[in-house]
Amino acid sequence: MVPVPDAQQLGATPLAGARAALARRLLPTVLNRFDVDIRTAGAPPLRTTAPAPGLPQIDVHRPDDLIRRIADAPKIGIGEGYMAGDWSEADGTDLADVLAPFAEKLSSAIPPVLRRLRKVVDRPIPLHMRNSTAGSRRNIEAHYDLSNDLFALFLDQTMSYSSALFEHGRPRTRETLRAAQLRKIDAALDRARITEASSVLEIGTGWGALAIRAAQRGAKVTTITLSKEQAKLARDRARDAGVSDSIDIRLQDYREVTGLYDAVVSIEMIEAVGEEYWPIYFQTIDAHLNVGGTAVIQAILMDDARLRATRASYSWIQKHIFPGGIIPSLPAIERTLDRHTTLELTEISKFGQSYADTLRIWRAGFDARLDEVRALGWDDQMIRAWQFYLAYSEAGFRTGYLDVAQLRLERPRADADV
């Protein structure tokens, strides 16, 4: 994980000092617009209007350091300030509750004059994070090869690291998470029309849950990943499930795939592809899908206008959690399909609130086992980064800033227009 810079060093130059002074002047204008109680004991307030009673509360412990971080990189500084302990949720306040008002109003609460400064203050995405063949391998390893033992601490027994699909009106708890993950997997397999006669390509193995479930239907599965850690455990899990003979697990980039398949499934893989490579990703699905075949991708989605506004800027989550990652919008996917493939988008099934609950359960599981996380070599800064990532993601889905959907893509039959 990338270390957090010392805040004092960020303000060591005249230009940095000027940026910090400007940030100190502008921050109250922005923060006054969010439904959060921000308290800075012993320092000038960062919020200058009285908050309504009962709002979630933030305690700012080192306001000068936090301002320096925000001035240096607004999209990175808030998260790094949390990692460093410059601010925290108040006692009795949940971190996702604190972050939800920001996710809900992020676009509308920033005054137009400040939005026009985006090109000046946003940091460009580093070139080494491009998802070339070599870059993708580095980016995937940076997250997914952290440790299988780490992910096992907070995921359910299926080791599914993507949104579950909960039943409407049913309890959404750790006890029901496994069933909800299997429901998500079965929904994807059903949408892809996978049966015992199907040949299946899975792009993004995870820890093998979908491949195993498809093989249990009688399908023959080729599944690819760039994570050595995931591939090793997926092979073990396939062996333990008695379906090793039906699953070919490959350490392979999606751009290196060969062969034709009746179905292609890819669960929350597109977020790691990079916008530059979306055409190649969908062309790969198109090229390796039999005529009349069906593909299903599960994708995290954001608003198209928000994507256009932020696509070129470097964010905290790219720096510390998912290097090279970018979340698409549904219109962006549709534009890519229309311009670069023969695939038709024939079904969209959204379930963003299921993701909010999935993330809430993951975070509770992570927090309950912090002693074991520390035993894996994680320090407090790394732990706070993971807590911030899970909580902010939960807030994004809870407020509708983010969504998730399963998309069915179909390769038309040659005689479709006859």
Coordinates of N, CA, C and O in Angstrom, one line a residue, residues 96-246:
A96 N -19.8 5.0 7.6 CA -20.7 5.1 6.4 C -21.7 6.1 6.5 O -22.1 6.8 5.5
D97 N -22.3 6.3 7.7 CA -23.3 7.4 7.9 C -22.7 8.8 7.7 O -23.3 9.7 7.2
V98 N -21.4 8.9 8.1 CA -20.7 10.2 7.9 C -20.4 10.4 6.5 O -20.6 11.6 6.0
L99 N -20.1 9.4 5.7 CA -19.7 9.6 4.3 C -20.9 9.6 3.4 O -20.8 10.2 2.3
A100 N -22.1 9.1 3.8 CA -23.2 9.1 2.9 C -23.7 10.5 2.4 O -24.0 10.7 1.2
P101 N -23.7 11.5 3.3 CA -24.1 12.8 2.8 C -23.2 13.4 1.7 O -23.6 14.1 0.8
F102 N -21.9 13.0 1.8 CA -21.0 13.5 0.8 C -21.2 12.8 -0.5 O -21.2 13.4 -1.6
A103 N -21.4 11.5 -0.5 CA -21.7 10.7 -1.7 C -23.0 11.2 -2.3 O -23.1 11.3 -3.5
E104 N -24.0 11.5 -1.5 CA -25.3 11.9 -2.0 C -25.3 13.2 -2.7 O -26.0 13.4 -3.7
K105 N -24.5 14.2 -2.2 CA -24.5 15.6 -2.7 C -23.2 16.0 -3.4 O -23.0 17.2 -3.6
L106 N -22.4 15.0 -3.7 CA -21.0 15.4 -4.1 C -21.1 16.3 -5.4 O -20.3 17.2 -5.5
S107 N -22.0 15.9 -6.3 CA -22.0 16.7 -7.6 C -22.7 18.0 -7.4 O -22.2 19.1 -7.9
S108 N -23.8 18.0 -6.6 CA -24.6 19.3 -6.5 C -24.1 20.2 -5.5 O -24.4 21.5 -5.6
A109 N -23.3 19.8 -4.5 CA -22.9 20.7 -3.4 C -21.7 21.5 -3.7 O -21.5 22.5 -3.0
I110 N -20.9 21.1 -4.7 CA -19.8 21.9 -5.1 C -20.2 23.1 -5.9 O -20.8 22.9 -7.0
P111 N -19.9 24.3 -5.4 CA -20.3 25.5 -6.2 C -19.7 25.5 -7.6 O -18.6 25.0 -7.8
P112 N -20.4 26.0 -8.6 CA -19.9 26.0 -10.0 C -18.5 26.6 -10.1 O -17.7 26.1 -10.9
V113 N -18.2 27.7 -9.4 CA -16.9 28.3 -9.5 C -15.8 27.4 -9.1 O -14.7 27.4 -9.7
L114 N -16.1 26.5 -8.1 CA -15.1 25.5 -7.7 C -15.0 24.4 -8.7 O -13.9 23.8 -8.9
R115 N -16.1 24.0 -9.3 CA -16.0 22.9 -10.3 C -15.2 23.3 -11.4 O -14.5 22.5 -12.1
R116 N -15.2 24.6 -11.7 CA -14.3 25.1 -12.9 C -12.8 25.0 -12.6 O -12.0 25.1 -13.5
L117 N -12.5 24.9 -11.3 CA -11.1 24.7 -10.9 C -10.6 23.3 -11.0 O -9.4 23.0 -10.7
R118 N -11.5 22.4 -11.3 CA -11.1 20.9 -11.3 C -9.8 20.7 -12.1 O -9.0 19.9 -11.7
K119 N -9.7 21.2 -13.3 CA -8.6 21.0 -14.1 C -7.3 21.5 -13.5 O -6.2 21.0 -13.8
V120 N -7.4 22.5 -12.6 CA -6.2 23.0 -12.0 C -5.8 22.2 -10.8 O -4.6 22.0 -10.6
V121 N -6.7 21.7 -10.0 CA -6.4 21.1 -8.8 C -6.3 19.5 -8.9 O -5.7 18.9 -8.1
D122 N -7.0 18.9 -9.8 CA -7.0 17.5 -9.9 C -5.7 17.0 -10.4 O -5.0 17.6 -11.2
R123 N -5.2 15.8 -9.9 CA -4.0 15.2 -10.3 C -4.3 14.2 -11.4 O -5.2 13.5 -11.4
P124 N -3.4 14.2 -12.5 CA -3.6 13.3 -13.6 C -3.2 11.8 -13.1 O -2.5 11.6 -12.2
I125 N -3.8 10.9 -13.7 CA -3.6 9.5 -13.4 C -2.2 9.1 -13.9 O -1.8 9.4 -15.0
P126 N -1.3 8.6 -13.0 CA 0.1 8.2 -13.4 C 0.1 7.3 -14.6 O -0.7 6.3 -14.7
L127 N 1.1 7.5 -15.4 CA 1.2 6.6 -16.6 C 1.4 5.2 -16.3 O 1.0 4.3 -17.0
H128 N 2.1 4.9 -15.2 CA 2.4 3.5 -14.9 C 1.2 2.7 -14.5 O 1.3 1.5 -14.4
M129 N 0.1 3.4 -14.3 CA -1.2 2.7 -13.9 C -2.0 2.3 -15.1 O -3.1 1.7 -14.9
R130 N -1.5 2.6 -16.3 CA -2.3 2.2 -17.5 C -2.4 0.6 -17.5 O -1.5 -0.1 -17.1
N131 N -3.5 0.2 -18.0 CA -3.8 -1.3 -18.0 C -3.4 -1.9 -19.3 O -4.1 -2.6 -19.9
S132 N -2.1 -1.7 -19.6 CA -1.5 -2.5 -20.7 C -1.4 -4.0 -20.1 O -1.8 -4.2 -19.0
T133 N -0.9 -4.9 -20.9 CA -0.8 -6.3 -20.5 C 0.0 -6.4 -19.2 O -0.3 -7.0 -18.2
A134 N 1.2 -5.7 -19.2 CA 2.1 -5.7 -18.0 C 1.5 -4.9 -16.9 O 1.5 -5.3 -15.7
G135 N 0.9 -3.7 -17.2 CA 0.3 -2.9 -16.2 C -0.9 -3.5 -15.5 O -1.0 -3.4 -14.3
S136 N -1.7 -4.2 -16.2 CA -2.8 -4.9 -15.6 C -2.4 -5.9 -14.6 O -3.0 -6.1 -13.5
R137 N -1.3 -6.7 -14.9 CA -0.8 -7.7 -14.0 C -0.4 -7.0 -12.7 O -0.7 -7.5 -11.6
R138 N 0.4 -5.9 -12.8 CA 0.8 -5.2 -11.6 C -0.3 -4.7 -10.8 O -0.4 -4.8 -9.6
N139 N -1.3 -4.1 -11.5 CA -2.5 -3.5 -10.8 C -3.3 -4.5 -10.1 O -3.7 -4.3 -9.0
I140 N -3.5 -5.7 -10.7 CA -4.3 -6.7 -10.1 C -3.6 -7.3 -8.9 O -4.1 -7.5 -7.8
E141 N -2.3 -7.6 -9.1 CA -1.5 -8.1 -8.0 C -1.5 -7.2 -6.8 O -1.4 -7.7 -5.6
A142 N -1.5 -5.9 -7.0 CA -1.4 -4.9 -5.9 C -2.6 -5.0 -5.0 O -2.5 -4.7 -3.8
H143 N -3.7 -5.5 -5.5 CA -4.9 -5.6 -4.6 C -5.2 -7.1 -4.3 O -5.3 -7.5 -3.1
Y144 N -5.4 -7.9 -5.3 CA -5.9 -9.3 -5.1 C -4.8 -10.2 -4.5 O -5.2 -11.3 -4.0
D145 N -3.5 -9.9 -4.6 CA -2.5 -10.7 -4.0 C -2.1 -10.2 -2.7 O -1.0 -10.6 -2.2
L146 N -2.9 -9.4 -2.0 CA -2.6 -9.0 -0.7 C -2.4 -10.2 0.2 O -1.4 -10.3 1.0
S147 N -3.4 -11.1 0.2 CA -3.4 -12.3 1.0 C -4.7 -13.0 0.9 O -5.8 -12.4 1.2
N148 N -4.7 -14.2 0.5 CA -6.0 -15.0 0.6 C -6.5 -15.0 2.0 O -7.7 -15.0 2.3
D149 N -5.6 -15.1 3.0 CA -6.0 -15.2 4.4 C -6.8 -13.9 4.8 O -7.7 -13.9 5.6
L150 N -6.3 -12.7 4.3 CA -7.0 -11.5 4.6 C -8.5 -11.5 4.1 O -9.4 -11.2 4.8
F151 N -8.7 -11.9 2.8 CA -10.0 -11.9 2.3 C -10.9 -12.9 3.0 O -12.1 -12.7 3.1
A152 N -10.3 -14.0 3.4 CA -11.1 -15.0 4.1 C -11.6 -14.5 5.4 O -12.6 -15.1 5.9
L153 N -11.0 -13.5 6.0 CA -11.5 -13.0 7.3 C -12.9 -12.3 7.2 O -13.6 -12.3 8.2
F154 N -13.2 -11.7 6.0 CA -14.5 -11.0 6.0 C -15.4 -11.4 4.9 O -16.6 -11.0 4.9
L155 N -15.0 -12.2 3.9 CA -15.9 -12.7 2.9 C -16.7 -13.9 3.5 O -16.3 -14.5 4.5
D156 N -17.7 -14.3 2.8 CA -18.5 -15.5 3.2 C -17.8 -16.7 2.7 O -16.7 -16.7 2.1
Q157 N -18.4 -17.9 2.9 CA -17.8 -19.2 2.6 C -17.5 -19.3 1.1 O -16.7 -20.1 0.7
T158 N -18.3 -18.6 0.2 CA -18.1 -18.7 -1.2 C -16.8 -18.0 -1.7 O -16.4 -18.1 -2.8
M159 N -16.3 -17.1 -0.8 CA -15.2 -16.2 -1.1 C -15.5 -15.4 -2.4 O -14.7 -15.1 -3.3
S160 N -16.7 -14.9 -2.4 CA -17.2 -14.0 -3.5 C -16.9 -12.5 -3.1 O -17.4 -12.0 -2.1
Y161 N -16.1 -11.9 -3.9 CA -15.7 -10.5 -3.6 C -16.4 -9.6 -4.6 O -15.8 -8.9 -5.4
S162 N -17.7 -9.6 -4.6 CA -18.6 -8.8 -5.5 C -19.9 -8.8 -4.9 O -20.2 -9.5 -3.9
S163 N -20.8 -8.0 -5.4 CA -22.1 -7.8 -4.7 C -22.9 -9.1 -4.7 O -23.0 -9.8 -5.7
A164 N -23.5 -9.4 -3.5 CA -24.5 -10.4 -3.4 C -25.8 -9.9 -3.9 O -26.0 -8.7 -4.2
L165 N -26.8 -10.8 -4.0 CA -28.1 -10.5 -4.5 C -29.1 -10.9 -3.4 O -29.4 -12.1 -3.4
F166 N -29.5 -10.0 -2.6 CA -30.5 -10.4 -1.5 C -31.9 -10.4 -2.0 O -32.3 -9.6 -2.9
E167 N -32.7 -11.2 -1.4 CA -34.1 -11.2 -1.7 C -34.8 -10.0 -1.1 O -34.5 -9.6 0.1
H168 N -35.8 -9.5 -1.8 CA -36.5 -8.3 -1.3 C -37.3 -8.7 0.0 O -38.0 -9.7 0.0
G169 N -37.1 -7.9 1.0 CA -37.9 -8.1 2.2 C -37.3 -9.1 3.2 O -37.9 -9.3 4.2
R170 N -36.2 -9.8 2.8 CA -35.6 -10.8 3.6 C -34.5 -10.2 4.4 O -33.8 -9.2 4.0
P171 N -34.1 -10.7 5.6 CA -33.0 -10.2 6.4 C -31.7 -10.2 5.6 O -31.4 -11.1 4.8
R172 N -30.9 -9.1 5.8 CA -29.6 -9.0 5.1 C -28.6 -8.9 6.2 O -28.2 -7.9 6.7
T173 N -28.1 -10.1 6.5 CA -27.2 -10.3 7.6 C -26.0 -11.2 7.2 O -26.0 -11.8 6.1
R174 N -25.0 -11.3 8.0 CA -23.9 -12.2 7.7 C -24.4 -13.6 7.5 O -23.8 -14.4 6.7
E175 N -25.4 -14.0 8.3 CA -25.9 -15.4 8.2 C -26.6 -15.7 6.8 O -26.7 -16.8 6.4
T176 N -27.1 -14.6 6.2 CA -27.8 -14.8 4.9 C -26.9 -14.4 3.7 O -27.3 -14.6 2.5
L177 N -25.6 -14.0 4.0 CA -24.8 -13.5 2.9 C -24.4 -14.7 1.9 O -24.4 -14.5 0.7
R178 N -24.1 -15.8 2.4 CA -23.7 -16.9 1.5 C -24.8 -17.3 0.5 O -24.6 -17.4 -0.7
A179 N -26.1 -17.3 1.0 CA -27.2 -17.6 0.2 C -27.4 -16.5 -0.9 O -27.7 -16.8 -2.1
A180 N -27.2 -15.3 -0.5 CA -27.3 -14.2 -1.4 C -26.2 -14.2 -2.5 O -26.4 -13.8 -3.6
Q181 N -25.0 -14.6 -2.1 CA -23.9 -14.7 -3.1 C -24.2 -15.8 -4.1 O -24.0 -15.7 -5.3
L182 N -24.7 -17.0 -3.6 CA -25.1 -18.0 -4.5 C -26.2 -17.6 -5.4 O -26.3 -18.0 -6.6
R183 N -27.2 -16.8 -4.9 CA -28.3 -16.3 -5.7 C -27.7 -15.4 -6.8 O -28.2 -15.5 -8.0
K184 N -26.8 -14.6 -6.5 CA -26.1 -13.7 -7.5 C -25.5 -14.6 -8.6 O -25.7 -14.3 -9.8
I185 N -24.7 -15.6 -8.2 CA -24.0 -16.4 -9.2 C -25.0 -17.2 -10.0 O -24.9 -17.2 -11.3
D186 N -26.1 -17.7 -9.4 CA -27.1 -18.5 -10.2 C -27.8 -17.5 -11.2 O -28.1 -17.9 -12.3
A187 N -28.0 -16.3 -10.7 CA -28.7 -15.3 -11.6 C -27.8 -15.1 -12.9 O -28.4 -15.0 -14.0
A188 N -26.5 -15.0 -12.7 CA -25.6 -14.7 -13.8 C -25.6 -16.0 -14.7 O -25.6 -15.8 -15.9
L189 N -25.5 -17.2 -14.1 CA -25.5 -18.4 -14.9 C -26.8 -18.6 -15.7 O -26.8 -19.0 -16.9
D190 N -27.9 -18.3 -15.0 CA -29.2 -18.4 -15.7 C -29.3 -17.4 -16.9 O -29.8 -17.7 -18.0
R191 N -28.9 -16.1 -16.6 CA -28.9 -15.1 -17.7 C -28.1 -15.5 -18.9 O -28.4 -15.2 -20.0
A192 N -27.0 -16.2 -18.6 CA -26.1 -16.6 -19.7 C -26.5 -17.9 -20.3 O -25.9 -18.5 -21.2
R193 N -27.6 -18.5 -19.8 CA -28.2 -19.7 -20.3 C -27.2 -20.9 -20.2 O -27.1 -21.7 -21.2
I194 N -26.6 -21.0 -19.1 CA -25.5 -22.1 -19.0 C -26.2 -23.4 -18.5 O -26.9 -23.4 -17.4
T195 N -26.0 -24.4 -19.2 CA -26.5 -25.7 -18.9 C -25.4 -26.8 -18.9 O -24.2 -26.4 -19.1
E196 N -25.7 -28.0 -18.8 CA -24.7 -29.1 -18.7 C -24.0 -29.2 -20.1 O -22.9 -29.8 -20.1
A197 N -24.5 -28.7 -21.1 CA -23.9 -28.8 -22.4 C -23.0 -27.6 -22.8 O -22.4 -27.5 -23.9
S198 N -22.9 -26.6 -21.9 CA -22.3 -25.3 -22.2 C -20.8 -25.3 -22.1 O -20.3 -25.9 -21.1
S199 N -20.1 -24.7 -23.0 CA -18.7 -24.3 -22.8 C -18.7 -22.8 -22.4 O -19.3 -22.0 -23.0
V200 N -18.0 -22.6 -21.3 CA -18.0 -21.3 -20.6 C -16.6 -20.7 -20.5 O -15.7 -21.3 -20.1
L201 N -16.5 -19.4 -20.8 CA -15.3 -18.6 -20.5 C -15.7 -17.6 -19.4 O -16.7 -16.9 -19.5
E202 N -14.9 -17.7 -18.3 CA -15.1 -16.7 -17.3 C -13.9 -15.8 -17.3 O -12.7 -16.2 -17.2
I203 N -14.1 -14.5 -17.4 CA -13.1 -13.5 -17.4 C -13.0 -12.9 -15.9 O -13.9 -12.1 -15.6
G204 N -12.0 -13.3 -15.2 CA -11.9 -12.9 -13.8 C -12.4 -14.0 -12.9 O -13.6 -14.1 -12.5
T205 N -11.5 -14.8 -12.4 CA -11.8 -16.0 -11.7 C -12.3 -15.8 -10.3 O -13.1 -16.5 -9.8
G206 N -11.8 -14.7 -9.7 CA -12.0 -14.6 -8.2 C -11.3 -15.8 -7.5 O -10.3 -16.2 -7.9
W207 N -12.1 -16.3 -6.5 CA -11.6 -17.5 -5.9 C -12.4 -18.7 -6.3 O -12.4 -19.7 -5.6
G208 N -13.0 -18.7 -7.5 CA -13.5 -19.8 -8.1 C -15.0 -20.2 -7.9 O -15.4 -21.2 -8.4
A209 N -15.7 -19.3 -7.2 CA -17.1 -19.7 -6.8 C -18.0 -19.9 -8.0 O -18.7 -20.8 -8.1
L210 N -17.9 -19.0 -9.0 CA -18.8 -19.1 -10.2 C -18.4 -20.3 -11.0 O -19.2 -21.0 -11.5
A211 N -17.1 -20.4 -11.2 CA -16.6 -21.6 -12.1 C -17.1 -22.9 -11.5 O -17.5 -23.8 -12.2
I212 N -17.0 -23.0 -10.1 CA -17.4 -24.2 -9.5 C -18.9 -24.4 -9.6 O -19.3 -25.6 -9.9
R213 N -19.7 -23.4 -9.5 CA -21.1 -23.5 -9.6 C -21.5 -23.9 -11.0 O -22.4 -24.7 -11.2
A214 N -20.8 -23.3 -12.0 CA -21.1 -23.7 -13.4 C -20.8 -25.1 -13.7 O -21.5 -25.8 -14.4
A215 N -19.6 -25.5 -13.2 CA -19.2 -26.9 -13.4 C -20.1 -27.9 -12.7 O -20.4 -29.0 -13.2
Q216 N -20.7 -27.5 -11.6 CA -21.7 -28.4 -10.9 C -23.0 -28.5 -11.7 O -23.7 -29.5 -11.5
R217 N -23.2 -27.6 -12.6 CA -24.3 -27.7 -13.6 C -24.0 -28.7 -14.7 O -24.8 -29.0 -15.5
G218 N -22.7 -29.0 -14.8 CA -22.3 -29.9 -15.9 C -21.5 -29.1 -17.0 O -21.1 -29.7 -18.0
A219 N -21.3 -27.8 -16.9 CA -20.6 -27.0 -17.9 C -19.1 -27.3 -17.9 O -18.6 -27.7 -16.8
K220 N -18.5 -27.0 -19.0 CA -17.0 -27.0 -19.1 C -16.6 -25.6 -19.0 O -17.0 -24.8 -19.9
V221 N -15.7 -25.3 -18.1 CA -15.4 -23.9 -17.8 C -13.9 -23.6 -18.0 O -13.0 -24.3 -17.5
T222 N -13.6 -22.6 -18.7 CA -12.2 -22.0 -18.8 C -12.3 -20.7 -18.1 O -13.1 -19.8 -18.4
T223 N -11.5 -20.5 -17.0 CA -11.6 -19.2 -16.3 C -10.2 -18.7 -16.1 O -9.2 -19.4 -15.9
I224 N -10.1 -17.3 -16.3 CA -8.8 -16.7 -16.4 C -8.6 -15.6 -15.3 O -9.6 -15.0 -14.9
T225 N -7.4 -15.5 -14.8 CA -7.1 -14.5 -13.8 C -5.7 -14.1 -13.9 O -4.9 -14.8 -14.5
L226 N -5.3 -12.9 -13.4 CA -4.0 -12.4 -13.3 C -3.4 -12.6 -11.9 O -2.2 -12.3 -11.7
S227 N -4.2 -13.0 -11.0 CA -3.8 -13.2 -9.6 C -3.3 -14.6 -9.3 O -4.1 -15.5 -9.3
K228 N -2.0 -14.7 -8.9 CA -1.5 -16.0 -8.6 C -2.1 -16.6 -7.3 O -2.4 -17.8 -7.2
E229 N -2.4 -15.7 -6.4 CA -3.0 -16.1 -5.1 C -4.4 -16.6 -5.3 O -4.8 -17.7 -4.8
Q230 N -5.1 -15.9 -6.1 CA -6.5 -16.4 -6.4 C -6.5 -17.7 -7.2 O -7.3 -18.6 -6.9
A231 N -5.6 -17.8 -8.2 CA -5.6 -19.0 -9.0 C -5.3 -20.2 -8.1 O -5.9 -21.3 -8.2
K232 N -4.3 -20.1 -7.2 CA -3.9 -21.2 -6.3 C -5.1 -21.7 -5.5 O -5.4 -22.9 -5.4
L233 N -5.8 -20.7 -4.8 CA -6.9 -21.1 -4.0 C -8.0 -21.6 -4.8 O -8.7 -22.6 -4.3
A234 N -8.3 -21.0 -5.9 CA -9.4 -21.5 -6.8 C -9.2 -23.0 -7.2 O -10.1 -23.8 -7.2
R235 N -8.0 -23.3 -7.5 CA -7.7 -24.7 -7.9 C -8.0 -25.7 -6.7 O -8.5 -26.7 -6.9
D236 N -7.5 -25.2 -5.5 CA -7.8 -26.0 -4.3 C -9.3 -26.2 -4.1 O -9.8 -27.3 -3.7
R237 N -10.0 -25.1 -4.2 CA -11.4 -25.2 -4.0 C -12.2 -26.0 -5.0 O -13.1 -26.7 -4.7
A238 N -11.7 -26.0 -6.3 CA -12.3 -26.8 -7.3 C -12.1 -28.3 -7.1 O -13.0 -29.1 -7.2
R239 N -10.8 -28.6 -6.6 CA -10.5 -30.0 -6.2 C -11.4 -30.4 -5.1 O -12.0 -31.5 -5.1
D240 N -11.5 -29.6 -4.1 CA -12.3 -30.0 -2.9 C -13.8 -30.2 -3.3 O -14.5 -31.0 -2.6
A241 N -14.3 -29.4 -4.3 CA -15.7 -29.6 -4.7 C -15.9 -30.7 -5.7 O -17.0 -31.0 -6.1
G242 N -14.8 -31.4 -6.1 CA -14.9 -32.5 -7.0 C -15.1 -32.2 -8.4 O -15.6 -33.0 -9.2
V243 N -14.8 -30.9 -8.9 CA -15.1 -30.5 -10.2 C -13.8 -30.1 -11.0 O -13.9 -29.4 -12.0
S244 N -12.6 -30.5 -10.5 CA -11.4 -30.0 -11.1 C -11.3 -30.4 -12.6 O -10.8 -29.7 -13.4
D245 N -11.9 -31.6 -13.0 CA -11.8 -32.0 -14.3 C -12.6 -31.2 -15.3 O -12.4 -31.2 -16.5
S246 N -13.5 -30.4 -14.7 CA -14.4 -29.6 -15.6 C -14.0 -28.1 -15.6 O -14.6 -27.3 -16.3

